[in-house]
Amino acid sequence: AALLFTLPLLLLAMMTPAAIRIQSTIVQQVGATAGRLYAVSTVGSLVGALVVGFVLIPFIGVSRIMTGSGVVLIVTALLWVLSLRHMRAALVMAVVSITFFLIPDAPLSAASDATLLYKTPSFYGEIRVVEKGSQRLLLVDGVSQTIVSTGPSPLSFYTKTMRIAELLSRDPERALVVGLGGGLIPMDLHAAGVATDIVEIEPKMVMVAEEYFNFQPALFDIIFEDGRYFIQHTDRTYDIIVLDAYGAEQLPEHLLTRESFQAFKDRLNPGGILALNIIGAVPSPFIKSMQRTLDELFPDSLVLANSDTNWTNVLFFMSDELPDDMNAAIASRCDSDECARHYWNILKNEQVRIDVDATALVLTDEHTPVYYWRAAASRDFRQWVWEYLGPKVNRSWPDSLNE
């Protein structure tokens, strides 16, 4: 990135002093000219930041913005050179610009059998649905939100394991899921007879989940809102609250703090369960800090993880009172011996103990250094996406796939 952007940004930074020199015919005008130009620059920066963030990126996409910006800069420079009647300089600029646009992309090092089914920009990142073999993935800015099998058993590991929240509850009637993703967890809760509300900040996710992951939105009350804002302003209470909004590369840190967890606990019914799906490593300072923060609010916890890599699902089940015999509680709610054996194996093989030590912090609204801790995990996951789906998934796809 430094090699790519240093020279263009350096040249752009030189434009203002050059413009001041051109506009100032006498020394006494320099101050006034500089003031006017910097005022215009400041207004342009403000308008540009708002338009790019709230209009161009969500509705046009980064690739088109970069290409369009390059074209505008080149055309502006050509017009200025032509106005000065420097025909030779204009010809050189035109030839160099056309040459750069005609240079083909570097050949990709590996083929990919992954198929892009859908993509669309949104306010919270580019949404893509990719299929590879018998797996379908929902990605936001290249980070997976949902991975399912398109075969006989469509549930992914963590969504099937997340059902433990319902199995450990005592006849749950109402649940809240924060973060829709592909919609598998709400559908599972609905199948168990639990009325479920969904809070999702990105409206486009509903259409994607319905179209590509068999989600049925008519079965749920869906609120398009930030999860913490919703829980702090609702009067509803729940037997189960599932926080599944932590799949993005930039985690919503305001949903990871003691104050946030307290707000969710306040909306739990007595004996209710708060379940979280966190991406991280066991052990790591991040996961240890999560455990320490949650322990300040909940006396009982169950933690499950199916690997020790930097990027694995770590599931927390927190409550004021979990059953003493979890296997018996789960078996009493399972509808078959196969179900009871499955979750018995999960508790036996995937239950982990998080030893809270000096590296663990209590995460608060004032101090939550999650981004620093997650840097290695984000790097490892992006490498996995590149290797698993192939380079083409990380490059531009046909514009016809846009919404």
Short mmCIF file of C-alpha atoms in Angstrom, two decimals:
data_model
loop_
_atom_site.label_atom_id
_atom_site.label_comp_id
_atom_site.label_asym_id
_atom_site.label_seq_id
_atom_site.Cartn_x
_atom_site.Cartn_y
_atom_site.Cartn_z
CA ALA A 1 0.00 0.00 0.00
CA ALA A 2 2.85 2.40 0.83
CA LEU A 3 4.47 1.83 -2.57
CA LEU A 4 1.15 2.19 -4.34
CA PHE A 5 -0.11 5.37 -2.67
CA THR A 6 3.00 7.33 -1.61
CA LEU A 7 3.76 8.94 -4.98
CA PRO A 8 0.15 9.87 -5.90
CA LEU A 9 -0.54 11.29 -2.44
CA LEU A 10 2.74 13.22 -2.51
CA LEU A 11 1.82 14.77 -5.86
CA LEU A 12 -1.69 15.60 -4.66
CA ALA A 13 -0.25 17.26 -1.55
CA MET A 14 1.82 19.52 -3.82
CA MET A 15 -1.27 20.81 -5.59
CA THR A 16 -2.29 23.38 -2.96
CA PRO A 17 1.07 25.23 -2.83
CA ALA A 18 1.17 25.16 -6.63
CA ALA A 19 -2.38 26.53 -6.84
CA ILE A 20 -1.51 29.33 -4.41
CA ARG A 21 1.48 30.27 -6.55
CA ILE A 22 -0.60 30.29 -9.74
CA GLN A 23 -3.44 32.34 -8.24
CA SER A 24 -1.21 34.93 -6.54
CA THR A 25 0.03 37.60 -8.95
CA ILE A 26 1.64 39.74 -6.24
CA VAL A 27 3.12 38.92 -2.83
CA GLN A 28 0.41 40.89 -1.00
CA GLN A 29 -2.25 38.46 -2.33
CA VAL A 30 -0.62 35.27 -1.03
CA GLY A 31 -2.35 35.28 2.37
CA ALA A 32 -5.83 35.93 1.01
CA THR A 33 -5.35 33.38 -1.79
CA ALA A 34 -4.12 30.72 0.62
CA GLY A 35 -7.09 31.39 2.93
CA ARG A 36 -9.62 31.01 0.12
CA LEU A 37 -8.04 27.84 -1.23
CA TYR A 38 -7.78 26.20 2.19
CA ALA A 39 -11.40 27.16 2.94
CA VAL A 40 -12.51 25.49 -0.30
CA SER A 41 -10.30 22.48 0.52
CA THR A 42 -11.81 22.14 3.99
CA VAL A 43 -15.37 22.27 2.69
CA GLY A 44 -14.46 19.79 -0.03
CA SER A 45 -12.91 17.42 2.51
CA LEU A 46 -16.04 17.54 4.68
CA VAL A 47 -18.44 17.01 1.79
CA GLY A 48 -16.19 14.35 0.30
CA ALA A 49 -16.00 12.36 3.53
CA LEU A 50 -19.79 12.41 3.95
CA VAL A 51 -20.58 11.59 0.31
CA VAL A 52 -18.00 8.81 0.09
CA GLY A 53 -18.98 7.22 3.40
CA PHE A 54 -22.76 7.46 3.10
CA VAL A 55 -23.40 7.41 -0.67
CA LEU A 56 -20.55 6.25 -2.89
CA ILE A 57 -19.21 3.25 -0.95
CA PRO A 58 -22.63 1.75 -0.09
CA PHE A 59 -24.16 2.26 -3.53
CA ILE A 60 -21.26 2.28 -6.00
CA GLY A 61 -18.42 0.28 -4.45
CA VAL A 62 -14.74 0.90 -3.79
CA SER A 63 -13.43 -0.33 -7.16
CA ARG A 64 -15.57 2.08 -9.17
CA ILE A 65 -14.72 4.94 -6.79
CA MET A 66 -10.98 4.36 -7.27
CA THR A 67 -11.32 4.10 -11.05
CA GLY A 68 -13.57 7.14 -11.25
CA SER A 69 -11.24 9.22 -9.06
CA GLY A 70 -8.31 8.34 -11.31
CA VAL A 71 -10.23 9.29 -14.44
CA VAL A 72 -11.35 12.63 -12.94
CA LEU A 73 -7.78 13.52 -11.91
CA ILE A 74 -6.36 12.62 -15.32
CA VAL A 75 -9.05 14.50 -17.26
CA THR A 76 -8.66 17.57 -15.02
CA ALA A 77 -4.89 17.59 -15.53
CA LEU A 78 -5.27 17.19 -19.30
CA LEU A 79 -7.74 20.05 -19.53
CA TRP A 80 -5.45 22.32 -17.53
CA VAL A 81 -2.43 21.44 -19.69
CA LEU A 82 -4.46 22.00 -22.85
CA SER A 83 -5.63 25.38 -21.55
CA LEU A 84 -1.97 26.38 -21.34
CA ARG A 85 -1.47 25.13 -24.92
CA HIS A 86 1.23 22.67 -23.87
CA MET A 87 0.28 20.17 -26.56
CA ARG A 88 3.37 17.99 -26.17
CA ALA A 89 2.85 17.61 -22.41
CA ALA A 90 -0.84 16.82 -22.96
CA LEU A 91 0.07 14.15 -25.53
CA VAL A 92 2.58 12.53 -23.13
CA MET A 93 0.02 12.51 -20.30
CA ALA A 94 -2.63 10.97 -22.53
CA VAL A 95 -0.31 8.21 -23.76
CA VAL A 96 0.92 7.36 -20.26
CA SER A 97 -2.64 7.29 -18.85
CA ILE A 98 -3.98 5.08 -21.64
CA THR A 99 -1.00 2.75 -21.23
CA PHE A 100 -1.73 2.27 -17.51
CA PHE A 101 -5.40 1.52 -18.20
CA LEU A 102 -4.46 -1.04 -20.87
CA ILE A 103 -2.05 -2.98 -18.62
CA PRO A 104 -3.79 -6.31 -17.89
CA ASP A 105 -4.21 -7.62 -14.38
CA ALA A 106 -1.44 -9.86 -13.14
CA PRO A 107 -2.27 -13.52 -13.77
CA LEU A 108 -3.78 -15.23 -10.76
CA SER A 109 -1.55 -17.86 -9.21
CA ALA A 110 -4.23 -20.43 -8.59
CA ALA A 111 -7.56 -21.41 -10.08
CA SER A 112 -10.66 -21.50 -7.92
CA ASP A 113 -13.76 -23.64 -8.15
CA ALA A 114 -15.61 -21.17 -5.93
CA THR A 115 -18.64 -19.51 -7.49
CA LEU A 116 -19.84 -16.05 -6.56
CA LEU A 117 -23.63 -16.20 -6.27
CA TYR A 118 -24.29 -12.64 -5.16
CA LYS A 119 -22.60 -9.42 -4.09
CA THR A 120 -23.80 -6.00 -3.05
CA PRO A 121 -22.28 -3.01 -1.25
CA SER A 122 -23.78 -1.92 2.05
CA PHE A 123 -23.16 0.63 4.79
CA TYR A 124 -21.27 -2.02 6.78
CA GLY A 125 -19.16 -3.66 4.08
CA GLU A 126 -19.48 -5.56 0.83
CA ILE A 127 -21.78 -8.58 1.18
CA ARG A 128 -20.92 -11.67 -0.87
CA VAL A 129 -22.40 -15.14 -1.08
CA VAL A 130 -19.88 -17.70 -2.34
CA GLU A 131 -20.32 -21.40 -3.01
CA LYS A 132 -17.50 -23.92 -3.08
CA GLY A 133 -18.31 -27.59 -3.44
CA SER A 134 -20.96 -28.46 -0.87
CA GLN A 135 -20.36 -25.33 1.21
CA ARG A 136 -21.97 -21.92 0.98
CA LEU A 137 -20.40 -18.90 2.66
CA LEU A 138 -21.74 -15.48 3.57
CA LEU A 139 -18.89 -12.95 3.60
CA VAL A 140 -18.80 -9.30 4.64
CA ASP A 141 -15.63 -7.58 3.47
CA GLY A 142 -14.06 -11.01 3.00
CA VAL A 143 -14.81 -12.21 6.54
CA SER A 144 -17.25 -15.10 6.94
CA GLN A 145 -20.52 -14.57 8.79
CA THR A 146 -22.06 -17.94 7.97
CA ILE A 147 -20.66 -21.18 6.54
CA VAL A 148 -23.15 -23.94 5.84
CA SER A 149 -23.21 -27.26 4.08
CA THR A 150 -25.60 -27.50 1.17
CA GLY A 151 -25.77 -31.27 1.73
CA PRO A 152 -28.16 -33.29 3.93
CA SER A 153 -27.10 -31.53 7.17
CA PRO A 154 -27.21 -27.77 6.50
CA LEU A 155 -26.18 -26.54 9.96
CA SER A 156 -22.63 -25.42 10.56
CA PHE A 157 -20.72 -26.45 13.70
CA TYR A 158 -21.29 -23.42 15.83
CA THR A 159 -24.98 -22.90 15.00
CA LYS A 160 -25.74 -26.51 15.89
CA THR A 161 -23.72 -26.20 19.08
CA MET A 162 -25.40 -22.88 19.93
CA ARG A 163 -28.61 -24.87 20.44
CA ILE A 164 -27.17 -25.74 23.86
CA ALA A 165 -28.54 -22.39 25.06
CA GLU A 166 -32.06 -23.63 24.34
CA LEU A 167 -31.39 -27.15 25.69
CA LEU A 168 -30.03 -25.82 29.00
CA SER A 169 -32.96 -23.44 29.48
CA ARG A 170 -36.00 -24.39 31.49
CA ASP A 171 -38.87 -24.30 29.00
CA PRO A 172 -37.81 -21.12 27.18
CA GLU A 173 -40.60 -19.12 25.62
CA ARG A 174 -38.87 -16.11 24.08
CA ALA A 175 -35.40 -15.46 22.68
CA LEU A 176 -33.46 -12.55 21.20
CA VAL A 177 -30.79 -12.95 18.51
CA VAL A 178 -28.49 -9.99 17.84
CA GLY A 179 -26.88 -10.41 14.40
CA LEU A 180 -28.79 -12.27 11.69
CA GLY A 181 -26.03 -13.58 9.42
CA GLY A 182 -27.53 -16.42 7.41
CA GLY A 183 -30.43 -16.76 9.86
CA LEU A 184 -29.62 -20.30 11.01
CA ILE A 185 -29.80 -19.67 14.76
CA PRO A 186 -33.24 -17.97 14.68
CA MET A 187 -34.58 -20.77 12.48
CA ASP A 188 -33.25 -23.36 14.92
CA LEU A 189 -34.87 -21.59 17.87
CA HIS A 190 -38.15 -21.33 15.99
CA ALA A 191 -38.04 -25.06 15.21
CA ALA A 192 -37.70 -25.68 18.97
CA GLY A 193 -40.86 -23.67 19.61
CA VAL A 194 -39.15 -20.54 20.96
CA ALA A 195 -40.61 -17.22 19.79
CA THR A 196 -37.61 -15.22 18.58
CA ASP A 197 -36.91 -11.54 17.99
CA ILE A 198 -33.99 -10.54 15.74
CA VAL A 199 -31.98 -7.33 15.88
CA GLU A 200 -29.94 -6.71 12.71
CA ILE A 201 -28.23 -3.47 11.77
CA GLU A 202 -28.02 -4.16 8.00
CA PRO A 203 -31.45 -4.51 6.26
CA LYS A 204 -29.92 -6.17 3.18
CA MET A 205 -28.98 -9.20 5.30
CA VAL A 206 -32.61 -10.30 5.48
CA MET A 207 -32.93 -10.62 1.72
CA VAL A 208 -29.58 -12.42 1.47
CA ALA A 209 -30.46 -14.86 4.26
CA GLU A 210 -33.87 -15.56 2.72
CA GLU A 211 -32.57 -16.01 -0.82
CA TYR A 212 -29.47 -18.08 -0.13
CA PHE A 213 -29.79 -19.64 3.36
CA ASN A 214 -33.49 -20.65 3.55
CA PHE A 215 -34.32 -18.05 6.18
CA GLN A 216 -38.04 -17.27 6.60
CA PRO A 217 -38.40 -13.65 7.78
CA ALA A 218 -42.18 -13.85 8.20
CA LEU A 219 -41.67 -16.08 11.25
CA PHE A 220 -39.86 -13.41 13.26
CA ASP A 221 -40.08 -9.89 14.58
CA ILE A 222 -37.04 -8.25 12.95
CA ILE A 223 -35.80 -4.93 14.30
CA PHE A 224 -33.29 -2.98 12.21
CA GLU A 225 -31.26 -1.37 14.94
CA ASP A 226 -27.95 -1.46 16.75
CA GLY A 227 -28.10 -4.27 19.30
CA ARG A 228 -27.02 -2.22 22.30
CA TYR A 229 -29.33 0.68 21.49
CA PHE A 230 -32.24 -1.74 21.20
CA ILE A 231 -31.60 -3.55 24.48
CA GLN A 232 -31.22 -0.27 26.36
CA HIS A 233 -34.57 1.02 25.08
CA THR A 234 -36.80 -2.06 25.03
CA ASP A 235 -39.06 -3.29 27.81
CA ARG A 236 -39.10 -6.86 26.49
CA THR A 237 -37.50 -9.65 28.50
CA TYR A 238 -36.08 -12.93 27.24
CA ASP A 239 -35.22 -16.43 28.40
CA ILE A 240 -32.33 -16.62 25.91
CA ILE A 241 -30.25 -13.85 24.37
CA VAL A 242 -27.78 -14.82 21.64
CA LEU A 243 -25.10 -12.29 20.67
CA ASP A 244 -23.87 -13.34 17.24
CA ALA A 245 -22.64 -9.99 15.91
CA TYR A 246 -18.90 -10.56 16.31
CA GLY A 247 -17.98 -12.01 12.92
CA ALA A 248 -16.70 -8.84 11.31
CA GLU A 249 -13.01 -7.95 11.06
CA GLN A 250 -13.76 -4.71 12.92
CA LEU A 251 -15.61 -5.98 15.97
CA PRO A 252 -18.41 -3.85 17.46
CA GLU A 253 -16.47 -3.05 20.61
CA HIS A 254 -19.49 -1.42 22.24
CA LEU A 255 -21.05 -4.92 22.36
CA LEU A 256 -18.03 -6.40 24.17
CA THR A 257 -17.95 -4.35 27.35
CA ARG A 258 -19.12 -4.90 30.90
CA GLU A 259 -21.67 -2.11 30.49
CA SER A 260 -23.08 -3.75 27.37
CA PHE A 261 -23.31 -7.19 28.97
CA GLN A 262 -25.02 -5.63 31.99
CA ALA A 263 -27.66 -4.13 29.70
CA PHE A 264 -28.35 -7.54 28.15
CA LYS A 265 -28.42 -9.24 31.54
CA ASP A 266 -30.99 -6.74 32.74
CA ARG A 267 -33.37 -7.99 30.00
CA LEU A 268 -32.93 -11.68 30.90
CA ASN A 269 -35.65 -13.46 32.81
CA PRO A 270 -34.58 -15.24 36.05
CA GLY A 271 -32.43 -18.23 35.10
CA GLY A 272 -32.03 -16.92 31.55
CA ILE A 273 -28.95 -17.62 29.43
CA LEU A 274 -26.73 -15.15 27.56
CA ALA A 275 -24.95 -16.95 24.70
CA LEU A 276 -22.10 -15.43 22.70
CA ASN A 277 -20.25 -16.57 19.59
CA ILE A 278 -16.77 -15.02 19.69
CA ILE A 279 -14.01 -15.56 17.12
CA GLY A 280 -10.65 -15.99 18.82
CA ALA A 281 -8.04 -18.36 20.21
CA VAL A 282 -8.03 -20.41 23.41
CA PRO A 283 -6.09 -19.26 25.31
CA SER A 284 -5.49 -15.63 24.29
CA PRO A 285 -5.63 -12.26 26.09
CA PHE A 286 -8.86 -11.47 24.23
CA ILE A 287 -10.72 -14.62 25.27
CA LYS A 288 -9.32 -14.43 28.81
CA SER A 289 -10.56 -10.85 29.04
CA MET A 290 -13.97 -11.90 27.75
CA GLN A 291 -14.15 -14.55 30.47
CA ARG A 292 -13.08 -12.13 33.20
CA THR A 293 -15.56 -9.49 32.05
CA LEU A 294 -18.47 -11.93 31.90
CA ASP A 295 -17.52 -13.50 35.25
CA GLU A 296 -18.11 -10.13 36.91
CA LEU A 297 -21.78 -10.38 35.96
CA PHE A 298 -22.59 -14.11 35.81
CA PRO A 299 -21.65 -16.72 38.43
CA ASP A 300 -22.03 -19.69 36.06
CA SER A 301 -20.44 -20.25 32.66
CA LEU A 302 -19.91 -22.91 30.02
CA VAL A 303 -17.27 -22.35 27.32
CA LEU A 304 -16.87 -24.48 24.20
CA ALA A 305 -14.26 -24.36 21.42
CA ASN A 306 -13.52 -26.91 18.71
CA SER A 307 -9.90 -25.95 17.93
CA ASP A 308 -6.96 -23.97 19.26
CA THR A 309 -6.25 -21.90 16.14
CA ASN A 310 -6.27 -18.10 16.03
CA TRP A 311 -9.63 -18.14 14.27
CA THR A 312 -12.14 -20.48 15.87
CA ASN A 313 -15.62 -20.18 17.30
CA VAL A 314 -15.51 -19.80 21.07
CA LEU A 315 -19.02 -20.15 22.51
CA PHE A 316 -19.88 -18.67 25.90
CA PHE A 317 -23.04 -19.66 27.78
CA MET A 318 -23.53 -17.42 30.81
CA SER A 319 -26.22 -17.55 33.48
CA ASP A 320 -26.94 -16.92 37.11
CA GLU A 321 -27.67 -20.62 37.43
CA LEU A 322 -26.77 -23.32 34.90
CA PRO A 323 -27.94 -26.89 35.62
CA ASP A 324 -25.59 -28.89 37.85
CA ASP A 325 -25.91 -31.91 35.54
CA MET A 326 -25.80 -30.43 32.05
CA ASN A 327 -25.94 -33.78 30.27
CA ALA A 328 -29.13 -34.71 32.09
CA ALA A 329 -30.68 -31.30 31.40
CA ILE A 330 -29.87 -31.57 27.70
CA ALA A 331 -31.12 -35.16 27.46
CA SER A 332 -34.43 -34.18 29.03
CA ARG A 333 -35.08 -31.67 26.22
CA CYS A 334 -33.64 -33.68 23.32
CA ASP A 335 -36.19 -35.48 21.18
CA SER A 336 -33.95 -38.49 20.47
CA ASP A 337 -31.09 -40.53 21.89
CA GLU A 338 -28.96 -39.42 18.93
CA CYS A 339 -29.46 -35.78 19.94
CA ALA A 340 -28.47 -36.52 23.55
CA ARG A 341 -25.35 -38.44 22.46
CA HIS A 342 -24.32 -35.65 20.09
CA TYR A 343 -24.37 -32.98 22.77
CA TRP A 344 -22.83 -35.35 25.34
CA ASN A 345 -19.85 -35.68 22.97
CA ILE A 346 -19.67 -31.92 22.53
CA LEU A 347 -19.57 -31.30 26.28
CA LYS A 348 -16.98 -34.03 26.68
CA ASN A 349 -14.64 -33.02 23.85
CA GLU A 350 -15.06 -29.28 23.38
CA GLN A 351 -15.61 -27.86 26.86
CA VAL A 352 -12.65 -25.66 27.81
CA ARG A 353 -11.57 -23.89 30.94
CA ILE A 354 -10.41 -20.30 30.57
CA ASP A 355 -7.77 -19.53 33.19
CA VAL A 356 -8.00 -15.83 33.93
CA ASP A 357 -4.52 -14.43 34.65
CA ALA A 358 -2.73 -11.08 34.70
CA THR A 359 -3.15 -10.64 30.92
CA ALA A 360 -6.94 -10.55 31.29
CA LEU A 361 -8.67 -7.19 31.46
CA VAL A 362 -12.16 -6.17 32.39
CA LEU A 363 -13.43 -4.76 29.10
CA THR A 364 -15.21 -1.45 29.58
CA ASP A 365 -16.60 1.35 27.45
CA GLU A 366 -13.49 3.31 28.38
CA HIS A 367 -10.89 0.67 27.48
CA THR A 368 -11.40 -2.23 25.08
CA PRO A 369 -8.17 -3.01 23.10
CA VAL A 370 -9.82 -5.70 20.99
CA TYR A 371 -8.50 -4.54 17.63
CA TYR A 372 -4.90 -4.90 18.83
CA TRP A 373 -5.54 -8.42 20.12
CA ARG A 374 -7.36 -9.52 16.96
CA ALA A 375 -4.73 -8.46 14.43
CA ALA A 376 -3.11 -11.92 14.19
CA ALA A 377 -6.47 -13.68 13.98
CA SER A 378 -7.64 -11.37 11.18
CA ARG A 379 -4.43 -12.03 9.25
CA ASP A 380 -4.78 -15.79 9.63
CA PHE A 381 -8.40 -15.77 8.55
CA ARG A 382 -7.77 -13.72 5.44
CA GLN A 383 -5.00 -16.13 4.51
CA TRP A 384 -7.45 -19.00 4.94
CA VAL A 385 -10.02 -17.29 2.70
CA TRP A 386 -7.35 -16.78 0.03
CA GLU A 387 -6.16 -20.38 0.18
CA TYR A 388 -9.59 -22.00 0.50
CA LEU A 389 -11.66 -19.99 -1.95
CA GLY A 390 -8.87 -19.05 -4.33
CA PRO A 391 -7.56 -15.62 -5.41
CA LYS A 392 -10.52 -14.85 -7.66
CA VAL A 393 -12.81 -14.50 -4.66
CA ASN A 394 -10.66 -11.61 -3.46
CA ARG A 395 -10.67 -9.82 -6.81
CA SER A 396 -13.38 -7.93 -8.66
CA TRP A 397 -16.30 -10.01 -9.93
CA PRO A 398 -18.66 -9.15 -12.79
CA ASP A 399 -20.70 -6.03 -12.12
CA SER A 400 -23.81 -7.89 -13.26
CA LEU A 401 -23.81 -9.61 -9.89
CA ASN A 402 -24.46 -6.32 -8.11
CA GLU A 403 -27.90 -5.77 -6.68
#
